[in-house]
Short mmCIF file of C-alpha atoms in Angstrom, two decimals:
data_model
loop_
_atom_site.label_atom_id
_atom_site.label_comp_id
_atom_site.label_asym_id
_atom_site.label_seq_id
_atom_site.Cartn_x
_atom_site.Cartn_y
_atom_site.Cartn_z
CA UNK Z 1 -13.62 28.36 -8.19
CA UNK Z 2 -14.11 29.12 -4.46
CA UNK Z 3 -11.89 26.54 -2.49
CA UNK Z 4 -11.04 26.75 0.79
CA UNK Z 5 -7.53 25.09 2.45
CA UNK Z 6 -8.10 23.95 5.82
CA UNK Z 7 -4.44 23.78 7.80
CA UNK Z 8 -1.42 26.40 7.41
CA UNK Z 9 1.32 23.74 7.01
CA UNK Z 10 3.08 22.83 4.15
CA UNK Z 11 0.33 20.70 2.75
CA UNK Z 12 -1.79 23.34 2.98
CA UNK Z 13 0.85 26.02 1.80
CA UNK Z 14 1.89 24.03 -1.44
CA UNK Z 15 -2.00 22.99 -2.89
CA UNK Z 16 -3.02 26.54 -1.87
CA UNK Z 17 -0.39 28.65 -3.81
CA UNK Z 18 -0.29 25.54 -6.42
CA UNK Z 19 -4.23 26.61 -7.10
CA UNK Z 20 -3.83 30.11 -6.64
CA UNK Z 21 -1.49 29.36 -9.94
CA UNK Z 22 -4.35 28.07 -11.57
CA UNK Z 23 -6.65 31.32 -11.24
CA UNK Z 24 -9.23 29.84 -8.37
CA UNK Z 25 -9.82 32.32 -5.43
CA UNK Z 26 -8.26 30.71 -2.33
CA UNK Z 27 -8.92 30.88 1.49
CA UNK Z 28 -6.50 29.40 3.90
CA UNK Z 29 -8.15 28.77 7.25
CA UNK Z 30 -6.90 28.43 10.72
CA UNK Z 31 -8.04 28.11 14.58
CA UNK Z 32 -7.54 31.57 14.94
CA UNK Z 33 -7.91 34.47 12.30
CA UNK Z 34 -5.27 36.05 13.15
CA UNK Z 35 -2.63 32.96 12.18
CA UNK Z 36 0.86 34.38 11.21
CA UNK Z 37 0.89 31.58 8.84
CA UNK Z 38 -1.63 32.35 6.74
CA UNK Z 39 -0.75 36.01 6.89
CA UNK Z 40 2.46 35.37 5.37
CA UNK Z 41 0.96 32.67 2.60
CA UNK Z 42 -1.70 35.54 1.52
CA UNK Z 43 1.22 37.82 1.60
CA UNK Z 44 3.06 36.06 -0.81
CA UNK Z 45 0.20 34.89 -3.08
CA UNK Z 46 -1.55 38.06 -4.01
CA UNK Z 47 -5.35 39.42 -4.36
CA UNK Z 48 -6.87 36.10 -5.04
CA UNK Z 49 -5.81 34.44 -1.66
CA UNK Z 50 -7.36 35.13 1.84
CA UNK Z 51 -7.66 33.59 5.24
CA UNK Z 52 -9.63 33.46 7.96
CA UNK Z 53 -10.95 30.69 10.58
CA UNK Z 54 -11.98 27.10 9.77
CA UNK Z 55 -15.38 28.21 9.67
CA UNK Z 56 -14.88 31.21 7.39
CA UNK Z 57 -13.11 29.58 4.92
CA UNK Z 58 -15.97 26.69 4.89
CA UNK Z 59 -18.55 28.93 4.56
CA UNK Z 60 -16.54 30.76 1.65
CA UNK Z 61 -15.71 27.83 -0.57
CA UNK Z 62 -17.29 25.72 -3.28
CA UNK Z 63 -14.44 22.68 -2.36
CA UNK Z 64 -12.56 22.39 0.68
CA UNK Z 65 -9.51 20.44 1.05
CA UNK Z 66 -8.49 18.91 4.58
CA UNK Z 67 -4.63 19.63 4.94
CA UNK Z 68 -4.47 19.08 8.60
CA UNK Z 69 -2.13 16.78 10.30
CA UNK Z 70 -4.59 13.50 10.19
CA UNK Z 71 -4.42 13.22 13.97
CA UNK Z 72 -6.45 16.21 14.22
CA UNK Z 73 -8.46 15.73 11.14
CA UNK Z 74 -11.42 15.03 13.12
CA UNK Z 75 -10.95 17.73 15.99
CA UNK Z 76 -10.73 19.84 13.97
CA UNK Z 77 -13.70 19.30 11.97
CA UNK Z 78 -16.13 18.86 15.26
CA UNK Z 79 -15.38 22.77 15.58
CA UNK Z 80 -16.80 23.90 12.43
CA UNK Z 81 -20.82 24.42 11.88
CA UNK Z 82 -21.60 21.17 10.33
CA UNK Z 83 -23.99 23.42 7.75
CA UNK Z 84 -21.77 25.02 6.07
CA UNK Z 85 -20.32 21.90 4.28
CA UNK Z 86 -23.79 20.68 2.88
CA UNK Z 87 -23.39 20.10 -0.77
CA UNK Z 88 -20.00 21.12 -0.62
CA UNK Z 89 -17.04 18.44 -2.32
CA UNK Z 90 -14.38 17.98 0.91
CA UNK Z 91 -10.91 16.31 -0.40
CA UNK Z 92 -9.71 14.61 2.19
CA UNK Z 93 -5.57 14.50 1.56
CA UNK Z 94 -4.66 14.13 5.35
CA UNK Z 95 -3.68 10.69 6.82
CA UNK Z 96 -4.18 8.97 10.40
CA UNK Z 97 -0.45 8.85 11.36
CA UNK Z 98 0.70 7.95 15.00
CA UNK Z 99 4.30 9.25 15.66
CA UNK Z 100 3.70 8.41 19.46
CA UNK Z 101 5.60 5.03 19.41
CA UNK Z 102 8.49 6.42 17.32
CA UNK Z 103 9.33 5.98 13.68
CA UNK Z 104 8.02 5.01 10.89
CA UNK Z 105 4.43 5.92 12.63
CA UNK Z 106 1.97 3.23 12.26
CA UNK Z 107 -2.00 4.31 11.77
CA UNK Z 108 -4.19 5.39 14.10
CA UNK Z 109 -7.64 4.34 12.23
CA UNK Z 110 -7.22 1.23 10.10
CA UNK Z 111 -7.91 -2.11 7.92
CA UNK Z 112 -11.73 -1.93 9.00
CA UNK Z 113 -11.82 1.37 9.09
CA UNK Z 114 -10.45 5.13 7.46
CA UNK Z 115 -10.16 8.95 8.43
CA UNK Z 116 -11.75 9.38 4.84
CA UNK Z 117 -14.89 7.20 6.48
CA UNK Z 118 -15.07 9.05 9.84
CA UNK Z 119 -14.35 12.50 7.76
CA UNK Z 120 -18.49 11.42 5.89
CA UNK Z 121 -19.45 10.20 8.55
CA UNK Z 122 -19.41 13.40 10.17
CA UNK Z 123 -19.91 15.69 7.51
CA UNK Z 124 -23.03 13.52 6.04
CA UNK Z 125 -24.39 16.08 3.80
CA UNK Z 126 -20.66 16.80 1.66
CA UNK Z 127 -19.13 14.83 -0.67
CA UNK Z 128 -15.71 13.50 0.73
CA UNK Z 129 -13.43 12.21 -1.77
CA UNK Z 130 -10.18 11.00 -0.60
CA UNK Z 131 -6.97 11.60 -2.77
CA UNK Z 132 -3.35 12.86 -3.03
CA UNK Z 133 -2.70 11.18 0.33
CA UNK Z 134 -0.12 8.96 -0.95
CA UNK Z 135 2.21 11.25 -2.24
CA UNK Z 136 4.68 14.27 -0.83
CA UNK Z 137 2.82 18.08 -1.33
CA UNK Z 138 5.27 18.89 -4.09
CA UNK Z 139 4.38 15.49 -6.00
CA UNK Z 140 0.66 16.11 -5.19
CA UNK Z 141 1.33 19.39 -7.39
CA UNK Z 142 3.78 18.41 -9.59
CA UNK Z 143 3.50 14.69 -10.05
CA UNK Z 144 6.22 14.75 -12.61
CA UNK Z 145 8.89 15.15 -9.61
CA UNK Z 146 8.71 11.44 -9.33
CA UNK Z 147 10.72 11.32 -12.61
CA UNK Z 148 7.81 9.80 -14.71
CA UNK Z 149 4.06 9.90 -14.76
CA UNK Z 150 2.33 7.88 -11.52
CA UNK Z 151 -0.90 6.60 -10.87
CA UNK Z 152 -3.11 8.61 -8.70
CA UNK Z 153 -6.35 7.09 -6.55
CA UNK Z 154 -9.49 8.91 -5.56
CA UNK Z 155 -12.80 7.52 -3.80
CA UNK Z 156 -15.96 8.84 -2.92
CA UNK Z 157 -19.57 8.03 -2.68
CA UNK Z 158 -20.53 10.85 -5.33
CA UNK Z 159 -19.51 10.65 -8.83
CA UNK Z 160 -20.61 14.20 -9.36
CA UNK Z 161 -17.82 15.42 -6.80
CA UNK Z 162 -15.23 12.74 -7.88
CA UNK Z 163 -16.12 14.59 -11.44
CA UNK Z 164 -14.79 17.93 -10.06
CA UNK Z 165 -11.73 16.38 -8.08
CA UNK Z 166 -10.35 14.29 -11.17
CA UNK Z 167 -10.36 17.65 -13.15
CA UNK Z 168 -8.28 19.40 -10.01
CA UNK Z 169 -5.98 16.27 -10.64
CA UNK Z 170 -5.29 16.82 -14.12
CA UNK Z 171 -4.80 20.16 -13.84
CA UNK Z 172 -1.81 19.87 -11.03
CA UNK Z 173 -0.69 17.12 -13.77
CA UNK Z 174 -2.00 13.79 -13.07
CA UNK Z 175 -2.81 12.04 -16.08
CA UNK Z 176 -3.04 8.53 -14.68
CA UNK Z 177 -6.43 8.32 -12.03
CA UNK Z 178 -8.39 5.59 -10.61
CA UNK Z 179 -11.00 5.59 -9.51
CA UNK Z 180 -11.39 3.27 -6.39
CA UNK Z 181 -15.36 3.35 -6.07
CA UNK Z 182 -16.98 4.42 -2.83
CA UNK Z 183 -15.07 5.79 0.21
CA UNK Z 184 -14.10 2.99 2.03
CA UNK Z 185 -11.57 2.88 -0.77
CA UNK Z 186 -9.84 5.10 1.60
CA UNK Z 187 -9.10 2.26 4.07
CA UNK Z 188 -6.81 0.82 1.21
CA UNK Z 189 -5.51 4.29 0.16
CA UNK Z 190 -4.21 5.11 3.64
CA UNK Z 191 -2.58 2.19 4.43
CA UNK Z 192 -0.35 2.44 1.40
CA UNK Z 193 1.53 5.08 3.96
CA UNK Z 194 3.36 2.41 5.68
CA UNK Z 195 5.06 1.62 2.28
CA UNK Z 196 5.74 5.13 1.36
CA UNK Z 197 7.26 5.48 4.91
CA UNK Z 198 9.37 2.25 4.06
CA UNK Z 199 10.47 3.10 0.54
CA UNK Z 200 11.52 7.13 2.10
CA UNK Z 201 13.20 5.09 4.53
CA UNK Z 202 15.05 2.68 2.22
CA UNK Z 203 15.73 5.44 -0.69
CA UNK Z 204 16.11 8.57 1.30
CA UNK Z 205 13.89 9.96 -1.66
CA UNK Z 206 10.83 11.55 -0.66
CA UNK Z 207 9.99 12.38 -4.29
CA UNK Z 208 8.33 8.56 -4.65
CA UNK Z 209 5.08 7.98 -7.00
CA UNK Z 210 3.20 4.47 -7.68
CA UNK Z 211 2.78 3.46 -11.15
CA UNK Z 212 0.51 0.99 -11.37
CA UNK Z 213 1.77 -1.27 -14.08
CA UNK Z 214 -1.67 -3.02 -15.81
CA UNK X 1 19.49 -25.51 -5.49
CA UNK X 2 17.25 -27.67 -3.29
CA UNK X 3 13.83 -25.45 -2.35
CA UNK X 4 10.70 -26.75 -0.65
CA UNK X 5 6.84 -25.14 -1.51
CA UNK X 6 4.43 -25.23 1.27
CA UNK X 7 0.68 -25.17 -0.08
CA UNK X 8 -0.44 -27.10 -3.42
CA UNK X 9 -2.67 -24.02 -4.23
CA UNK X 10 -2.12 -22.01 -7.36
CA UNK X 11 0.88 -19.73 -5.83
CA UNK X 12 2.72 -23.07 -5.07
CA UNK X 13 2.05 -24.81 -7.93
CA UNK X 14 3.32 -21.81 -9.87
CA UNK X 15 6.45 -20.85 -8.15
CA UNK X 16 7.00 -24.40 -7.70
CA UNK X 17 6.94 -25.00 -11.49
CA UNK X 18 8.76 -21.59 -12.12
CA UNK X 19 11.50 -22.81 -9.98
CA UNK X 20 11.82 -26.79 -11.96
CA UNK X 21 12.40 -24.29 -14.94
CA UNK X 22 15.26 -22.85 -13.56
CA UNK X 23 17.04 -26.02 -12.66
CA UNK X 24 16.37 -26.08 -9.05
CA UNK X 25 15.43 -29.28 -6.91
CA UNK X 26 11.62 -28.77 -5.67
CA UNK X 27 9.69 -30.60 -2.85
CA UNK X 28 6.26 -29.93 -2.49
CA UNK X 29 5.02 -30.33 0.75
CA UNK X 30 1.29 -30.69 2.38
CA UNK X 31 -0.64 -31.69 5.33
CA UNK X 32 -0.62 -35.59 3.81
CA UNK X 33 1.81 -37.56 2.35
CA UNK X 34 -0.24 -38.73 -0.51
CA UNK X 35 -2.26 -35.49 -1.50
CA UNK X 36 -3.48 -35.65 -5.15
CA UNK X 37 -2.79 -32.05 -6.36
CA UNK X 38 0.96 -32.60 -5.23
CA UNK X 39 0.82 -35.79 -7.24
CA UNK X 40 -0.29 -34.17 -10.09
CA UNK X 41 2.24 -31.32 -9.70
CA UNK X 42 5.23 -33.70 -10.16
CA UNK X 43 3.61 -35.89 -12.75
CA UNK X 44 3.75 -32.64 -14.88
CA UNK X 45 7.16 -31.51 -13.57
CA UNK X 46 9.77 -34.01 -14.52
CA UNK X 47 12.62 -35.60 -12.24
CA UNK X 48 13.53 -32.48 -10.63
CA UNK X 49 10.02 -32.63 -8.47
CA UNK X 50 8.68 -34.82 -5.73
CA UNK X 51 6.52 -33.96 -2.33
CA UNK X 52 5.65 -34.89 0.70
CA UNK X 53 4.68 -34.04 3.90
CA UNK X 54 5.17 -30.35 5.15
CA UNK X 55 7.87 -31.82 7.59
CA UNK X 56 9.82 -34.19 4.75
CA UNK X 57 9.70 -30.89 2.08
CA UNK X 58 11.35 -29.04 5.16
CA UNK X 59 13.69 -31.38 5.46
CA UNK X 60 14.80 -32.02 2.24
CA UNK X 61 15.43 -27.96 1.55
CA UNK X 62 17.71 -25.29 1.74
CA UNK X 63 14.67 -22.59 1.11
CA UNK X 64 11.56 -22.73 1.82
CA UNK X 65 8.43 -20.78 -0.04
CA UNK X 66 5.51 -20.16 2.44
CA UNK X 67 2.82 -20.16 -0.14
CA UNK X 68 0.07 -21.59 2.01
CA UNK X 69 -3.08 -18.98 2.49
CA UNK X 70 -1.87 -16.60 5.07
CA UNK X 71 -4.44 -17.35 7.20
CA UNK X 72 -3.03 -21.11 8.27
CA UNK X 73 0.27 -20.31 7.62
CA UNK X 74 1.08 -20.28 11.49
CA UNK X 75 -1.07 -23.00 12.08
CA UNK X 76 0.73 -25.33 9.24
CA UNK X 77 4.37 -24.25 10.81
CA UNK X 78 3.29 -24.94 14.29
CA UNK X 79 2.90 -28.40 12.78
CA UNK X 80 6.35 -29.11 11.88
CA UNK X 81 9.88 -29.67 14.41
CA UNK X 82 10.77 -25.88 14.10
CA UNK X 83 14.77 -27.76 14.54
CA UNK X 84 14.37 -28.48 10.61
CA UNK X 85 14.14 -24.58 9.88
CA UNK X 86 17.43 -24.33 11.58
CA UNK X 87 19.63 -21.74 9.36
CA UNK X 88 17.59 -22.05 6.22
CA UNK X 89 16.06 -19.29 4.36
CA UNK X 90 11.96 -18.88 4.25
CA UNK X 91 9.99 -16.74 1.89
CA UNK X 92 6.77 -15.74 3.25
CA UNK X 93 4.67 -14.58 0.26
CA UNK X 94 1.58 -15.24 2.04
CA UNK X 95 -0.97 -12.44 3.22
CA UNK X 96 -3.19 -12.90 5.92
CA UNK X 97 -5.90 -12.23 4.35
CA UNK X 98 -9.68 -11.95 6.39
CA UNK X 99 -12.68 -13.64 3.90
CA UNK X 100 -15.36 -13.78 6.91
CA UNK X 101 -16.90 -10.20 6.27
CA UNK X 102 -17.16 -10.48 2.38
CA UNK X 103 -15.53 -8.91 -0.09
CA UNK X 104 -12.71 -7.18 -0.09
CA UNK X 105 -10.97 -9.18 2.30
CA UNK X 106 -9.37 -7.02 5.32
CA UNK X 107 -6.19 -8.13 7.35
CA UNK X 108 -6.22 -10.71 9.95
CA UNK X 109 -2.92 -9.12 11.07
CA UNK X 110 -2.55 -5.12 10.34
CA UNK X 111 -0.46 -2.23 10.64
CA UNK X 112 1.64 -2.74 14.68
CA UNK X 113 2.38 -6.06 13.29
CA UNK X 114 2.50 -8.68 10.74
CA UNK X 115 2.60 -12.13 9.84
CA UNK X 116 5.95 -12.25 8.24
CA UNK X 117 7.33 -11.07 11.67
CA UNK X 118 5.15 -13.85 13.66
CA UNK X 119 6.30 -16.33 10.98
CA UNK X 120 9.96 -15.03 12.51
CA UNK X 121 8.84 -15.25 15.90
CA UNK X 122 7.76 -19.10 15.29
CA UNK X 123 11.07 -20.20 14.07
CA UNK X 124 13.73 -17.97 15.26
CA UNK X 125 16.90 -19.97 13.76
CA UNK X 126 15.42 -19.34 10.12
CA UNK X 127 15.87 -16.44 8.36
CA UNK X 128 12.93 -15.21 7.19
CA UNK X 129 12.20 -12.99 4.11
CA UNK X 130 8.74 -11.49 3.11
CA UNK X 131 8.96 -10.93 -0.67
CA UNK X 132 6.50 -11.57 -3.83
CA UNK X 133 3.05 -11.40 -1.73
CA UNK X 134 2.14 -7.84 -3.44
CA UNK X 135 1.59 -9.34 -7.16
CA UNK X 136 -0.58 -12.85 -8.23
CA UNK X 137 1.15 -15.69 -8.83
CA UNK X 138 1.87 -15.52 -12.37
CA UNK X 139 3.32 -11.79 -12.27
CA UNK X 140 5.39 -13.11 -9.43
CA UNK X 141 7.31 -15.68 -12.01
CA UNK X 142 7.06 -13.33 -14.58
CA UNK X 143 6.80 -9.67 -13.98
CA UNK X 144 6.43 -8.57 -17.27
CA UNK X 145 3.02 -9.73 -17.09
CA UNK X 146 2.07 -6.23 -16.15
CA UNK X 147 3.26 -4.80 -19.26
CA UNK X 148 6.23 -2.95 -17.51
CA UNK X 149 9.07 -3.18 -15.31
CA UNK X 150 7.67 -3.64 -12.07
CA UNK X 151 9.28 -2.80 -7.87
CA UNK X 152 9.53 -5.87 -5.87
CA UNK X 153 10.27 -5.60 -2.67
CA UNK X 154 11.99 -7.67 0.30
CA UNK X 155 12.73 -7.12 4.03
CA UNK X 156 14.06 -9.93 6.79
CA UNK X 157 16.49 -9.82 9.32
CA UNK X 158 19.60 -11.65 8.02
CA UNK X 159 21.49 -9.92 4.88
CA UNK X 160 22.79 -13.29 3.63
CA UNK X 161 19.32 -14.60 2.89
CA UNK X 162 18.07 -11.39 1.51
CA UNK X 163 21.27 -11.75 -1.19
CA UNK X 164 20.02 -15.53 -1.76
CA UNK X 165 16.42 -14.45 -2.44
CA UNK X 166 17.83 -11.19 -4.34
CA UNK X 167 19.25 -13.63 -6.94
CA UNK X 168 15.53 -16.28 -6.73
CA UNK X 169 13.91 -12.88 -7.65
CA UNK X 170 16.09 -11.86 -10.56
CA UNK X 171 15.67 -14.93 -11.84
CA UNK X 172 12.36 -14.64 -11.79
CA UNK X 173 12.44 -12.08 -13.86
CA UNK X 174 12.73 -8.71 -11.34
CA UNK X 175 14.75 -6.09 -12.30
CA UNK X 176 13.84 -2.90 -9.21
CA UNK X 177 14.34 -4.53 -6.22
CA UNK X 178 14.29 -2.98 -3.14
CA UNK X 179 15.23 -3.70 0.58
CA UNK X 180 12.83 -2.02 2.54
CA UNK X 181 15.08 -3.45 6.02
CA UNK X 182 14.59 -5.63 8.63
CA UNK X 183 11.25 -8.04 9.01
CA UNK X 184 9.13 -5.05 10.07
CA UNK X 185 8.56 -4.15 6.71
CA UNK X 186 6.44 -6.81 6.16
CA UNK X 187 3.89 -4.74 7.62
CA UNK X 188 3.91 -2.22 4.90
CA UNK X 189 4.42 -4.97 2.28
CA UNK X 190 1.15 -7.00 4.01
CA UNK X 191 -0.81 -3.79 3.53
CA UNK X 192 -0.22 -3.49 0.01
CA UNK X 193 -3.03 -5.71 -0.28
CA UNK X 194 -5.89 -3.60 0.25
CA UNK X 195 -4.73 -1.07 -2.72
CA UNK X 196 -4.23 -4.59 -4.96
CA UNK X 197 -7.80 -5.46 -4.12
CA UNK X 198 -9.03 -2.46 -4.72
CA UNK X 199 -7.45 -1.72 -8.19
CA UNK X 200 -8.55 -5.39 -9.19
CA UNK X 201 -12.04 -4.45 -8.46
CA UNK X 202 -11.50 -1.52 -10.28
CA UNK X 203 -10.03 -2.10 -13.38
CA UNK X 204 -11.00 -5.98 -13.81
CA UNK X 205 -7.01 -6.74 -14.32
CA UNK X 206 -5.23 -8.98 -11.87
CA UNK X 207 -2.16 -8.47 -14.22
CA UNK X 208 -1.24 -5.71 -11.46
CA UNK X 209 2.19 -4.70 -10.72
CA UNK X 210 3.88 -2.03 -8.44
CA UNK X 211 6.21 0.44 -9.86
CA UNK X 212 8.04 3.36 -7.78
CA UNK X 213 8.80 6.02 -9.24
CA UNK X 214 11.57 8.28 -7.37
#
């Protein structure tokens, strides 16, 4: 498939050379074309992986996933032709973290509200599904780094797209989903970052997973 | 040991109960001296139970259980001479949950704060712990309930009563405990809820318990 990884950093570096592993034809975008990131990430991932700006690697992809920091999530979007999403499945990995009154950040958008809600609300014609946002990029690739086999969440509002994401989730090794129903899901899914945070904190081991025990 | 249960709801009557089992001394306390569910508690729990007001269960205890809904647990503490709490240990596993716009529930109290740390705030000689408010009542006094080995987790200020509840909690049946720090954490622990909702709505099984992976 076409899929398009919006944001250079390591998020974006470790789910686009994880798919690139799995045969799909990758674009990384960036503000600028020209990003010495994604120069060096196409460098090292060979003839099936590309960059360009946000709006070229929209318009190139079947399925875009967000990897920006989530504080920019939204600024980010607001600069890309809202067109080129429609009917296009947008995972939504990023979360709303707020560094700017020290550690462990608290959320910016919360309880009431989620990024994964504004994120549809202002691409109304895509199909956000939010997922992989509770976990560090290596376990989102490689869940088995957790030293067992966690649970992973996903919600959406179209089962059609949260089809397409589930099979992306099994093939970077989830075999444990659930699916949380529409996409205000995502309020509960990002605020399961504070207890991530507090578990890294308490364990000094980033390479956590949830099991849900049932 | 001698332990007073705030709240005659389900929670209470079931730690309350757990708690006889194990030998300890248990006061049941409630707005009334004479309240009929309390009544009913000890008829079924032998010698070892009796209850009373909220003030007189205070009283009579070295520990405390906060197992009234989370949203009157400040207003049922403001009730009682905050002297009584002096040096005793008190286990908040209340959530303040927020029924007024439907289903599910969102936080009264979210993400910059908590009520376990207002619950500190209101009685500043006790030590206060915020542990068991991520799993029902029945996993809570028996964790194997979930078909697994479940995480609990605890946080609170003073490392004395963290040991004391530590031991309550292995007793219970908890095997992964961890410390996630000082009373703070209750904020990650109080948004655990959401997710809990969530998978309940889900997957139709309240039998839901937390395991991390690492």
């Amino acid at each position: 498939m076409k899929i398009a990884i919006l944001g250079t950093g390591m998020v974006g570096n470790t789910i686009g050379s994880k798919l690139i592993r799995l045969d799909h034809h990758v674009m990384m975008g960036s503000r600028t074309a020209e990003n010495e990131k994604a120069k060096a990430w196409v460098e090292l991932n060979g003839t099936n992986a590309s960059h360009g700006t946000f709006g070229d690697a929209v318009k190139f992809a079947d399925i875009i996933f967000l990897c920006t920091k989530g504080e920019v999530t939204l600024d980010v979007l607001q600069k890309i032709d809202v067109n080129a999403f429609k009917n296009k499945t947008v995972i939504d990995v990023s979360n709303p973290l707020d560094f700017s009154r020290g550690m462990p950040p608290s959320l910016i958008i919360s309880n009431t509200n989620s990024l994964g809600e504004e994120v549809q609300k202002l691409l109304p014609d895509a199909y956000v599904v939010k997922s992989l946002n509770i976990v560090n990029c290596e376990v989102m690739v490689n869940p088995t780094k957790t030293n067992g086999d966690p649970t992973m969440f996903l919600c959406g509002n179209n089962s059609d797209a949260k089809i397409l994401v589930k099979k992306l989730l099994q093939d970077f090794g989830w075999n444990d989903i659930i699916d949380l129903g529409d996409i205000t899901g995502a309020r509960a899914m990002e605020m399961m970052l504070p207890i991530w945070l507090r578990i890294y904190m308490a364990t000094q081991n980033g390479y956590i997973g949830f099991k849900i025990l049932r």
